[in-house]
Tab-separated table of C-alpha atoms and ligand atoms in Angstrom:
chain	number	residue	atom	x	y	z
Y	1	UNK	CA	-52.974	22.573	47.265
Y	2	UNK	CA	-55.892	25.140	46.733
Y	3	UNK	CA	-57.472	26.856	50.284
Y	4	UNK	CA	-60.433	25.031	49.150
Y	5	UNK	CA	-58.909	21.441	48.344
Y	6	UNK	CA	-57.210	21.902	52.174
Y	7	UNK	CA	-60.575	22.609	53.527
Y	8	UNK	CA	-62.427	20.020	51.792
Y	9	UNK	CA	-59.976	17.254	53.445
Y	10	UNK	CA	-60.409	18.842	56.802
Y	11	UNK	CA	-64.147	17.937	56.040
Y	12	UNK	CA	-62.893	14.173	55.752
Y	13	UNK	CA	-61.298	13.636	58.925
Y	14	UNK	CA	-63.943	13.231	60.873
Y	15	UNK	CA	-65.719	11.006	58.411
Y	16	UNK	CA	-62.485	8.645	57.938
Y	17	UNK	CA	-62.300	8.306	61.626
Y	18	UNK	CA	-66.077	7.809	62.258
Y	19	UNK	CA	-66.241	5.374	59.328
Y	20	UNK	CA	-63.118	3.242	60.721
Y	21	UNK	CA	-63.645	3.084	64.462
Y	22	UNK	CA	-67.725	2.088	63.378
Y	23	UNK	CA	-65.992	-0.874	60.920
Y	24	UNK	CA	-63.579	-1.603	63.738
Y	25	UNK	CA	-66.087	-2.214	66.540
Y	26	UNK	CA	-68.281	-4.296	64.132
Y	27	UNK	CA	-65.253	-6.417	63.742
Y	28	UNK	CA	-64.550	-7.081	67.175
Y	29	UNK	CA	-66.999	-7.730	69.128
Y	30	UNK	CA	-70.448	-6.645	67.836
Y	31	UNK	CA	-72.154	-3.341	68.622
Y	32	UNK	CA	-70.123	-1.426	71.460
Y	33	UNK	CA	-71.594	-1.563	75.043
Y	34	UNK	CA	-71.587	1.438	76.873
Y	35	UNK	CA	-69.203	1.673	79.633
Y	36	UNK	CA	-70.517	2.304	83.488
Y	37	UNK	CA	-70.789	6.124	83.296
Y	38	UNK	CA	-69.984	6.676	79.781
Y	39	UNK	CA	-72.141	7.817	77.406
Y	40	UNK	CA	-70.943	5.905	74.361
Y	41	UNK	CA	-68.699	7.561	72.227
Y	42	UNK	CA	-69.327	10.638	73.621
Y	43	UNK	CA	-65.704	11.317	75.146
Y	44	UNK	CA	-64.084	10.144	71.705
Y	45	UNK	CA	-62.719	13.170	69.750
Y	46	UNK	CA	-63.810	13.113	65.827
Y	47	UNK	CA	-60.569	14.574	64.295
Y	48	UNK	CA	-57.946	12.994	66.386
Y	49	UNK	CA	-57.276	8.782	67.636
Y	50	UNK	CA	-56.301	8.523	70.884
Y	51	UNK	CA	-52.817	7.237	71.682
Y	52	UNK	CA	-54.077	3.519	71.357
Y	53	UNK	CA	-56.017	4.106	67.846
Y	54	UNK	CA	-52.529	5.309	66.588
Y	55	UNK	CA	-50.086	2.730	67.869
Y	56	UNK	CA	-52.772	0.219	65.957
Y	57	UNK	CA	-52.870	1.987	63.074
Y	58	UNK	CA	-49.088	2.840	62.806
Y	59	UNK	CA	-48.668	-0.901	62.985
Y	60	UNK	CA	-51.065	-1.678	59.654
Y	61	UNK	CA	-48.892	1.806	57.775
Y	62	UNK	CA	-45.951	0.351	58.431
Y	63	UNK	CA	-47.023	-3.210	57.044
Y	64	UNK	CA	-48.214	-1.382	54.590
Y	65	UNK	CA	-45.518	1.164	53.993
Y	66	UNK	CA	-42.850	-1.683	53.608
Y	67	UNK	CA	-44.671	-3.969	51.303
Y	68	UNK	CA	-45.883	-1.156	49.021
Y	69	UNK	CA	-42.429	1.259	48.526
Y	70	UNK	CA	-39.686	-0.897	49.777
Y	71	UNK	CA	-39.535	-4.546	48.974
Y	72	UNK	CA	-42.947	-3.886	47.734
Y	73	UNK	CA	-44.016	-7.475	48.353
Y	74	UNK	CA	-47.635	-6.436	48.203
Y	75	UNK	CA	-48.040	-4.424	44.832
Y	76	UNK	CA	-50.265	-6.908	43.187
Y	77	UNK	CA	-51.284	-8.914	46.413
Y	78	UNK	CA	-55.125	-8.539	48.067
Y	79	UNK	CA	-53.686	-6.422	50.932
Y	80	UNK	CA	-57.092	-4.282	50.627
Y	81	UNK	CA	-58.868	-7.789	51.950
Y	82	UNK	CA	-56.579	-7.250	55.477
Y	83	UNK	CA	-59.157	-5.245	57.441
Y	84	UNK	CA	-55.759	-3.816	59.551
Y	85	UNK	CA	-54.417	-2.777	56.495
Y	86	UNK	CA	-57.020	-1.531	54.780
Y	87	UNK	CA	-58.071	0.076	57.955
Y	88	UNK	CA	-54.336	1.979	57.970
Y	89	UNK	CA	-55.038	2.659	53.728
Y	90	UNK	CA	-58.230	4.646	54.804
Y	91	UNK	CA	-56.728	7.329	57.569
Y	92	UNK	CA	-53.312	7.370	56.434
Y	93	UNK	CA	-53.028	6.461	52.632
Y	94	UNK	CA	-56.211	7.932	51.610
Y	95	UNK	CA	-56.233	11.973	52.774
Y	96	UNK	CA	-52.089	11.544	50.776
Y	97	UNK	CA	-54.336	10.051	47.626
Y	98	UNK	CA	-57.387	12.661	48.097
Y	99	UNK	CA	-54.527	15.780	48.550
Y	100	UNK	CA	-52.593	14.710	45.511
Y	101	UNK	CA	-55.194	13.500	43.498
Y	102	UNK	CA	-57.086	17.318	43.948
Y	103	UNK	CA	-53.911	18.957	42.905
Y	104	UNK	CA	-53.715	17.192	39.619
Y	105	UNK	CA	-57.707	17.622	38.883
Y	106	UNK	CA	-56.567	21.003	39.169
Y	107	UNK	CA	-54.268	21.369	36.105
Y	108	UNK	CA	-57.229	19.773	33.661
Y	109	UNK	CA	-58.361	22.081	31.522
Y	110	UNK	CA	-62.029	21.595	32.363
Y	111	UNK	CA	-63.962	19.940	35.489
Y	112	UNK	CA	-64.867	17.201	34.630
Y	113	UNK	CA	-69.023	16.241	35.263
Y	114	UNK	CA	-68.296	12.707	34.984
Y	115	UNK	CA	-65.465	10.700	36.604
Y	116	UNK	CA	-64.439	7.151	36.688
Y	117	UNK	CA	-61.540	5.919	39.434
Y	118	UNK	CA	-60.485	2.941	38.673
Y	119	UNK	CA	-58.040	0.987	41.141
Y	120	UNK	CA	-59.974	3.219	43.404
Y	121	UNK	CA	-60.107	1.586	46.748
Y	122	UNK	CA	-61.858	3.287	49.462
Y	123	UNK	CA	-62.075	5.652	46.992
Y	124	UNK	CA	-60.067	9.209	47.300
Y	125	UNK	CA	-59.587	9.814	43.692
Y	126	UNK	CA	-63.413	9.693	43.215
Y	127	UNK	CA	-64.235	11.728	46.555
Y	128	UNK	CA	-61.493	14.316	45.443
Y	129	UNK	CA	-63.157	14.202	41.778
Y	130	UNK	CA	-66.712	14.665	43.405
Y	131	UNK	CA	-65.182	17.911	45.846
Y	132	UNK	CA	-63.904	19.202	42.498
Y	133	UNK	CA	-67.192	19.530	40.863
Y	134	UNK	CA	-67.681	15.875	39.503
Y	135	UNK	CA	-71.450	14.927	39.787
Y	136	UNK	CA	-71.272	11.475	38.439
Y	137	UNK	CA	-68.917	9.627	39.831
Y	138	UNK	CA	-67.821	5.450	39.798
Y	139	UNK	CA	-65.182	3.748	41.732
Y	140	UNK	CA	-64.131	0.400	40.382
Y	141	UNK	CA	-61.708	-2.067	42.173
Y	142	UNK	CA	-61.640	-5.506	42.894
Y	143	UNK	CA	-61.702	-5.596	47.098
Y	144	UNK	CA	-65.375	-5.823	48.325
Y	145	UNK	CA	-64.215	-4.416	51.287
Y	146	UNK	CA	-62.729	-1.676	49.992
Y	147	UNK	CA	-65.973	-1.080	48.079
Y	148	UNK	CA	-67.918	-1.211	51.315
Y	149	UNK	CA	-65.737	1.629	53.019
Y	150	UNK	CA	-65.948	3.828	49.943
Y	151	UNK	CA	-70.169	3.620	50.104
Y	152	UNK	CA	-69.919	4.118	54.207
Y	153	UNK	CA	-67.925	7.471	53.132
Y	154	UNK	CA	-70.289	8.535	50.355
Y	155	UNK	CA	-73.132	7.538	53.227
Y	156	UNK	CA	-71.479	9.566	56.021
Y	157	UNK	CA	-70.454	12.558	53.763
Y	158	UNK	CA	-74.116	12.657	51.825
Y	159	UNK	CA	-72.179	11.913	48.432
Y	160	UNK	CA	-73.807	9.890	45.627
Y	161	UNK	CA	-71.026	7.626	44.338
Y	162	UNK	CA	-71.281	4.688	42.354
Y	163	UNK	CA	-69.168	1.632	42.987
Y	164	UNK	CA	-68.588	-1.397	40.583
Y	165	UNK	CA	-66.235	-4.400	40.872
Y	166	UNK	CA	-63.508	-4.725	38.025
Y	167	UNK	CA	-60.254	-6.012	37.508
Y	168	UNK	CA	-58.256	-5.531	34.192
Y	169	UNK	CA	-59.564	-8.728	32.624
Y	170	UNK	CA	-63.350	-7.749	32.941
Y	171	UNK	CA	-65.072	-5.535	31.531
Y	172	UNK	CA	-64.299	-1.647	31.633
Y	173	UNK	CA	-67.873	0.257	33.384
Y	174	UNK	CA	-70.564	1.249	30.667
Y	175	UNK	CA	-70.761	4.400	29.350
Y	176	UNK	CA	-67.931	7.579	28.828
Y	177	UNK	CA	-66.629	10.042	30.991
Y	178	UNK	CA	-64.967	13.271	31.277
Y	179	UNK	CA	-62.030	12.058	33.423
Y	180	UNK	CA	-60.871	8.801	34.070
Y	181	UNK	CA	-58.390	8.330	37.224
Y	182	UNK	CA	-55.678	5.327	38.000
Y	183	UNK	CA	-54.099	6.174	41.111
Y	184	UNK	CA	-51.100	3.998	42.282
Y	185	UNK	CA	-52.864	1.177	40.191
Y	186	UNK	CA	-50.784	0.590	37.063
Y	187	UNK	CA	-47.520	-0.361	39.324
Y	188	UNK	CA	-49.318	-3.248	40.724
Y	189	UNK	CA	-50.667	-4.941	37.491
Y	190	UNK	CA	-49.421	-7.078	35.416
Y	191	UNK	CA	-46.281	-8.332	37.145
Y	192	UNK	CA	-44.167	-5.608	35.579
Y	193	UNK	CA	-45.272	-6.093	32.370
Y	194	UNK	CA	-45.231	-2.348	30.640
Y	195	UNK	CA	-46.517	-3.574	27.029
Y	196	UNK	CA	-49.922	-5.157	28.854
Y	197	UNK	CA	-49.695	-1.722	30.729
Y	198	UNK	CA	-50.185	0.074	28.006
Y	199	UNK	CA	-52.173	-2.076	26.210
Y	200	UNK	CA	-54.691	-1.659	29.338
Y	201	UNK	CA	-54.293	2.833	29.156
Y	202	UNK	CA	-54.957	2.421	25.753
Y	203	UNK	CA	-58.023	0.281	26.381
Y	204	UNK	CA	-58.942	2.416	29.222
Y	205	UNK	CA	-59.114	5.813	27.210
Y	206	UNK	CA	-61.667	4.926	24.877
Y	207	UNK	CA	-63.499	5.377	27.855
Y	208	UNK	CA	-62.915	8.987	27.802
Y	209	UNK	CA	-64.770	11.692	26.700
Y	210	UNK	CA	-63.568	14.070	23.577
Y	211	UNK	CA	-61.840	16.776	25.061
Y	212	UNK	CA	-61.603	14.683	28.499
Y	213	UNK	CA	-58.453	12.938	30.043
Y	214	UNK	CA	-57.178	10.001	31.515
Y	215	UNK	CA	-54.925	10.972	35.082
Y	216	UNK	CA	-52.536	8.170	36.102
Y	217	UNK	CA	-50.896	8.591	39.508
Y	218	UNK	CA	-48.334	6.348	40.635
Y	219	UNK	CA	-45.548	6.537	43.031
Y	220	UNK	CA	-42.394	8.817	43.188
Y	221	UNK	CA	-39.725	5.458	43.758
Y	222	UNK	CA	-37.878	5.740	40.473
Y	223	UNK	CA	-38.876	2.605	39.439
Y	224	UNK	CA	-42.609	2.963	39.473
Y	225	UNK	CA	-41.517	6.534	37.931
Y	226	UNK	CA	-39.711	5.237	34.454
Y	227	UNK	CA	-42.070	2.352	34.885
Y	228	UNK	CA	-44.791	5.361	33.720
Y	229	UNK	CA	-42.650	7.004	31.758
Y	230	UNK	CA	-42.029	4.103	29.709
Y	231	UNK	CA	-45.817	3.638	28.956
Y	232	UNK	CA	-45.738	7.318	28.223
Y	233	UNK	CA	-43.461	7.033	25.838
Y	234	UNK	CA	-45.708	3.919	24.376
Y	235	UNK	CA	-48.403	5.286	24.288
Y	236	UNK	CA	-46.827	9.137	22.775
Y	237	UNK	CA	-45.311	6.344	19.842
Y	238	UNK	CA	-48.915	5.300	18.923
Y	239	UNK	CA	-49.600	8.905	18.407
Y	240	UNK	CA	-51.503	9.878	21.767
Y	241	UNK	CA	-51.218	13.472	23.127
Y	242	UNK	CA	-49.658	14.189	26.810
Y	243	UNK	CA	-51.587	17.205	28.428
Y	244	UNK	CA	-49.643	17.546	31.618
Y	245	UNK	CA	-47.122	17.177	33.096
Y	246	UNK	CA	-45.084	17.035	29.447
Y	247	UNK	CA	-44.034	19.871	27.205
Y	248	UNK	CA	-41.768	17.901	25.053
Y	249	UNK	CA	-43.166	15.423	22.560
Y	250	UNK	CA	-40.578	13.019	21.868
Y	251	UNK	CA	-39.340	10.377	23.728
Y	252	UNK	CA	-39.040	10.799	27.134
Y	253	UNK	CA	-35.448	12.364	27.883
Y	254	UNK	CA	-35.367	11.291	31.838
Y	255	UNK	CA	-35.139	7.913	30.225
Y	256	UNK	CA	-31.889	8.705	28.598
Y	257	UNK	CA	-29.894	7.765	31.848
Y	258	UNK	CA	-30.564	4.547	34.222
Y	259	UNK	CA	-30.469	6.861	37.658
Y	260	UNK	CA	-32.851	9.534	36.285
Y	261	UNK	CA	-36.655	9.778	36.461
Y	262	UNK	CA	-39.303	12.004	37.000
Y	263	UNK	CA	-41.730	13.161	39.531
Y	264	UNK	CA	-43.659	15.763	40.999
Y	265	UNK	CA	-44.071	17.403	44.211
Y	266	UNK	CA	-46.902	19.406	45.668
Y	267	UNK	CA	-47.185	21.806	49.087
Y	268	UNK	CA	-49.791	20.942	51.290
Y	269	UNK	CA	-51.404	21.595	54.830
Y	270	UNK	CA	-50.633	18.317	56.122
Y	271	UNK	CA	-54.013	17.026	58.620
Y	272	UNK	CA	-53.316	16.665	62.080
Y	273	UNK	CA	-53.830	12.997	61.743
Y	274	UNK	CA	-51.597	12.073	59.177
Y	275	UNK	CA	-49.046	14.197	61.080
Y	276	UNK	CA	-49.793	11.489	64.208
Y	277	UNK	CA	-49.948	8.536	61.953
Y	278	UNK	CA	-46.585	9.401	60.392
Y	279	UNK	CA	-44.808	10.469	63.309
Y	280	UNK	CA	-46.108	7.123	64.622
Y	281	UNK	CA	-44.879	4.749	61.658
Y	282	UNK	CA	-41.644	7.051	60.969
Y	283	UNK	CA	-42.409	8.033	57.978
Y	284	UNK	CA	-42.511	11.790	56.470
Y	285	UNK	CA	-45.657	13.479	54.404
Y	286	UNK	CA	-44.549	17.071	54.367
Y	287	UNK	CA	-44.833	17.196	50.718
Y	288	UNK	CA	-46.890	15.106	48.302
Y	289	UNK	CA	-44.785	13.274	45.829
Y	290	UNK	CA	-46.218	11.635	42.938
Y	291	UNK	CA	-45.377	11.070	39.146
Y	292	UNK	CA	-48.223	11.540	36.664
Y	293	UNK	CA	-49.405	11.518	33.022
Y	294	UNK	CA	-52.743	13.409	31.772
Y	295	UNK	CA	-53.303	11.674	28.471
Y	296	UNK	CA	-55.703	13.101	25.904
Y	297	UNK	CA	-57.959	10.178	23.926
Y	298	UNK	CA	-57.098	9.088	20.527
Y	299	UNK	CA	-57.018	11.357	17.640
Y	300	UNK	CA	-56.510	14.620	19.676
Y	301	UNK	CA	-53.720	16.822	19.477
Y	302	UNK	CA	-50.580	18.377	21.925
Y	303	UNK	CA	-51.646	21.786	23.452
Y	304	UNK	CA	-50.031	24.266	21.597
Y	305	UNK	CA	-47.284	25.130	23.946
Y	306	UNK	CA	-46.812	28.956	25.548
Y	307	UNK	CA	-44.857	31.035	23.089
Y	308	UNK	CA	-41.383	31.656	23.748
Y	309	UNK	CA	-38.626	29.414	25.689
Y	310	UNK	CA	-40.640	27.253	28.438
Y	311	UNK	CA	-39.265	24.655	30.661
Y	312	UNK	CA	-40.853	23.072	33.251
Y	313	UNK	CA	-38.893	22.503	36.274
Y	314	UNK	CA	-38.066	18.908	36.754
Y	315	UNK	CA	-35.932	19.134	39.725
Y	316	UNK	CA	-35.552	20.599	43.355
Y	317	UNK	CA	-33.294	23.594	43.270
Y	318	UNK	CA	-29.646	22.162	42.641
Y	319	UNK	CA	-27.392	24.209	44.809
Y	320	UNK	CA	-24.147	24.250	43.276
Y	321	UNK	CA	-20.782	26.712	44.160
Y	322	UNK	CA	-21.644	30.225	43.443
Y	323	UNK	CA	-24.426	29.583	41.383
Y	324	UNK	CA	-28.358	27.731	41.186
Y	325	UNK	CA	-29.364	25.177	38.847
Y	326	UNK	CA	-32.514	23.269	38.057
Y	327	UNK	CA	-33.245	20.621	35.414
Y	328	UNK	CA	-36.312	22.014	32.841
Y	329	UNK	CA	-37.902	19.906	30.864
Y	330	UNK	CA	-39.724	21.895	27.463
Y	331	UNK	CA	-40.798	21.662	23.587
Y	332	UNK	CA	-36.813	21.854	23.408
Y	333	UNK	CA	-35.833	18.651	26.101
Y	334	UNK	CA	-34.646	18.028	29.197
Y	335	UNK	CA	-31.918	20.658	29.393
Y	336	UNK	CA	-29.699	21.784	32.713
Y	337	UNK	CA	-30.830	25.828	33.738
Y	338	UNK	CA	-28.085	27.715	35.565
Y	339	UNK	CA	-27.715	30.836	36.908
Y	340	UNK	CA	-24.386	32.348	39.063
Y	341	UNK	CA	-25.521	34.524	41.680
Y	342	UNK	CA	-23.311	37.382	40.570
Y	343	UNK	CA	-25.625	37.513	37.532
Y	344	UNK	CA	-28.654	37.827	39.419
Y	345	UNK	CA	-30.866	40.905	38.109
Y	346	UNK	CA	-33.937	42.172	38.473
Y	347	UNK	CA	-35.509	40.185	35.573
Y	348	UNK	CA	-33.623	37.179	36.499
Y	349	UNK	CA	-34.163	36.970	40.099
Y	350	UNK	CA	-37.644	34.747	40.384
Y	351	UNK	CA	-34.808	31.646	39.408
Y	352	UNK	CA	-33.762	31.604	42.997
Y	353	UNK	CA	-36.849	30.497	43.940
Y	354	UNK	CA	-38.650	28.033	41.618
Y	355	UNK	CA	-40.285	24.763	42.337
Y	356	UNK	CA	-40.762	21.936	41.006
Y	357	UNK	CA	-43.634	21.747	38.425
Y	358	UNK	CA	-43.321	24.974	37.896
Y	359	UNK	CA	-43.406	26.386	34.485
Y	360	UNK	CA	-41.088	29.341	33.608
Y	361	UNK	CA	-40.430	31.417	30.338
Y	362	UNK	CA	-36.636	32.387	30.049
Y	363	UNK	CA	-36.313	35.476	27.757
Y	364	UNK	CA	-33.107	37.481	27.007
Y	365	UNK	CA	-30.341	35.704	26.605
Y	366	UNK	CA	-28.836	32.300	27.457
Y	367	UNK	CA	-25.647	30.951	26.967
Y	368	UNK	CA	-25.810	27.617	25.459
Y	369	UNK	CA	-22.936	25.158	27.548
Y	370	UNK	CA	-22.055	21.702	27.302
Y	371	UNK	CA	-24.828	21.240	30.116
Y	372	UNK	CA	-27.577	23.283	29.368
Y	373	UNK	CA	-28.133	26.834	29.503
Y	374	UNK	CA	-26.725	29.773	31.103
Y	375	UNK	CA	-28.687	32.230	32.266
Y	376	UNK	CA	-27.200	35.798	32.150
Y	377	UNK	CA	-27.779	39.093	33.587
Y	378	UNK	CA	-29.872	39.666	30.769
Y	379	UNK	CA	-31.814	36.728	30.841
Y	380	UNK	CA	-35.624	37.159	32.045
Y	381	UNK	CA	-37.458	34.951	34.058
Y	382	UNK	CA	-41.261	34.356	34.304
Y	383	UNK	CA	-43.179	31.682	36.456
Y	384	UNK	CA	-46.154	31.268	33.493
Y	385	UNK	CA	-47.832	28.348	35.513
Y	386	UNK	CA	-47.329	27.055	39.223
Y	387	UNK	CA	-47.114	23.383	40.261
Y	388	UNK	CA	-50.576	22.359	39.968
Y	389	UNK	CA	-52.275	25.025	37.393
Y	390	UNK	CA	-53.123	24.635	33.852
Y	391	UNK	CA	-50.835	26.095	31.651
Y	392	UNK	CA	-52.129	29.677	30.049
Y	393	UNK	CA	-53.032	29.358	26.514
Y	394	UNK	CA	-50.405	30.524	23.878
Y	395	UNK	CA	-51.334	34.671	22.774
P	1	LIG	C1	-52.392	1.539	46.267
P	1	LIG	S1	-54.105	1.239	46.112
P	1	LIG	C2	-54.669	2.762	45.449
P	1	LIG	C3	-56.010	3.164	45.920
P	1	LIG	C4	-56.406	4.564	45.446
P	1	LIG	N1	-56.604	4.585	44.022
P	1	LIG	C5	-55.342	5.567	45.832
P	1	LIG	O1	-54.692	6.126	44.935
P	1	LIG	O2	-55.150	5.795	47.015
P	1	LIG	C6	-54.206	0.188	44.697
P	1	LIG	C7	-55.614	-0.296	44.407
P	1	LIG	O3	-55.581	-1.049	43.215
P	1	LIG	C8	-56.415	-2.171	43.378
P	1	LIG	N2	-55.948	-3.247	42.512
P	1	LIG	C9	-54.751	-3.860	42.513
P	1	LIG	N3	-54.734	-4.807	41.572
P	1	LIG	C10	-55.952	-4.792	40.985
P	1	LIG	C11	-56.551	-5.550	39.957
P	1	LIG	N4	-55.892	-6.507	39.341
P	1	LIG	N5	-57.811	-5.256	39.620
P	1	LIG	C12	-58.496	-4.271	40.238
P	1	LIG	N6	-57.990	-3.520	41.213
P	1	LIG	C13	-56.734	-3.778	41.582
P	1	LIG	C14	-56.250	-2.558	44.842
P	1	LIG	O4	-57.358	-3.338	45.284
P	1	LIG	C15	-56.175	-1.206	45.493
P	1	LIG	O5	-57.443	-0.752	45.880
């Protein structure tokens, strides 16, 4: 994530905290009194909960956690409604949502001016869209309450943000916009059902400006991961152009095989309070993992793709004996890269260290095998585009 994108959460801490603990106190038992020599408030940090803030909040993540990734018994339930949970969505959930959500708006090839988050909750797709130069911003969901917290935010950080309630059935907002968001929505409509999935995406990017795109975020478990992919590859069918994070144009090839799938993963400077919160609920943040689609609107074309051989890497570095491999995904496929460390060179020796999302340029040669390609001492290896950066136009 971007020095700036890292600062611009910081900014949010305090505002996620002072916006929950104000909710909080309304629910329980009116204004707070002051306590006998207390100034109210006063001894309350603004970037940090205090031991008893965190055990309740842990308590609402890991409710949340568990019905959301592992038996997921809440995808598609009103769990926003739950003040506790909701309350655990805003200061844990949310800054993961903002982070991620700013390193995607990243890759677009323009800011957008105009930005509709639908699915948006409290709302940190459309604060992360209005940070990254958005001036016109909506967030549409179907909790009230969630609503509510999203206008205390936009109150509390001076932000003019529009809110609307929708659900798939009703009526998309008026008007068009440069970028329309769907973070960790799509996985909880529908009951599974990927045809009225992308039926809705289709639907959805009419809404979208020429030239604009339609980001949908969902989560890294593999099945919310091919779940995507297999709209992708719906939606590709019908003729629609993937801008990120796809190179090839075909079917999707992680498809191929039942265990595979794919997803990305992003540095970041994780905020102290997430670091509590996780500790807390036993659950780990280091990295952001997500799996996306940037879709283009109907009628526009695939980006011209760098010149030369391009892959994107797919995977986490895949140690193996004597050598490092990586799975790239490019205008080619989804193709294994090797290279044995006693072919290491100077042009070759950036391959030791890629990351995921990263997109390289292999020149020289490459020794086609039964699983992939080979890189030799001759090979070259360029990093044309990190994780997170749009990808350079072709020369
Ligand atoms: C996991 S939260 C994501 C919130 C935010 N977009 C983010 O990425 O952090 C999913 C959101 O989708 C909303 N949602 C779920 N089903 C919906 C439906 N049928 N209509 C409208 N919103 C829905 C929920 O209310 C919730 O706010």
């Amino acid at each position: 994530m971007s020095s700036d994108a890292t600062r611009d959460l910081e900014a949010w801490i305090p505002r996620l905290i002072a916006v929950w603990r104000a909710r909080r106190a309304a629910r329980s038992k009116g204004p707070r009194q002051p306590q006998r020599g207390r100034p109210p408030f006063q001894d309350e940090p603004t970037t940090r909960l205090s031991p008893n803030e965190v055990k309740e909040v842990a308590a609402g993540i890991k409710r949340l956690s568990h019905g959301l990734t592992r038996e997921r018994e809440l995808a598609g339930a009103k769990y926003m409604d739950d003040p506790a949970l909701l309350g655990a969505y805003l200061l844990f959930y949310w800054p993961v949502s903002y982070a991620q959500s700013r390193s995607l708006l990243s890759e677009l090839p323009a800011r957008p001016r105009s930005l509709l988050d639908l699915g948006s909750g409290p709302g940190p797709l459309a604060f992360a869209g209005l940070d990254a130069g958005a001036s016109e911003t909506v967030a549409a969901d179907r909790s009230k309450p969630a609503l509510e917290l999203a206008r205390a935010l936009a109150i509390e950080a001076s932000e003019a943000l529009a809110t609307r309630e929708w659900s798939p059935e009703r009526a998309l907002p008026d008007g068009t916009f440069d970028v329309i968001t769907m973070g960790h929505l799509l996985n909880e409509l529908y009951a599974g059902d990927l045809g009225k999935r992308a039926a809705l995406v289709e639907k959805v990017l009419e809404k979208v400006k020429p030239g604009g795109s339609l980001v949908v975020m969902e989560p890294a478990l593999r099945d919310t991961s091919r779940a995507l992919l297999q709209v992708r590859d719906a939606l590709v069918a019908k003729g629609y152009a993937v801008r990120a994070p796809c190179l090839f144009r075909g079917a999707c090839p992680a498809l191929v095989k039942p265990s595979d799938w794919c997803h990305a993963e992003r540095q970041w400077r994780m905020p102290a309070l997430t670091e509590s919160l996780a500790r807390a609920a036993g659950l780990h943040k280091e990295s952001l993992k997500m799996s996306y689609l940037v879709l283009a609107p109907k009628g526009e074309a695939w980006a011209e793709p760098p010149s030369g051989r391009v892959f994107r890497i797919v995977s986490e570095a895949l140690e193996g004996k004597g050598r490092q491999r990586y799975m790239g995904c490019g205008p080619e496929g989804r193709i294994g890269l090797a290279l044995q460390e006693k072919h290491r060179s100077e042009g070759n020796a950036k391959f030791f260290f890629l990351q995921r999302g990263e997109v390289i340029r292999v020149g020289g040669v490459a020794e086609e095998k039964g699983d992939g390609a080979g890189l030799t001492d001759q090979s070259t290896v360029d990093v044309i585009a990190r994780a997170g950066q749009p990808l350079p136009k072709p020369s």
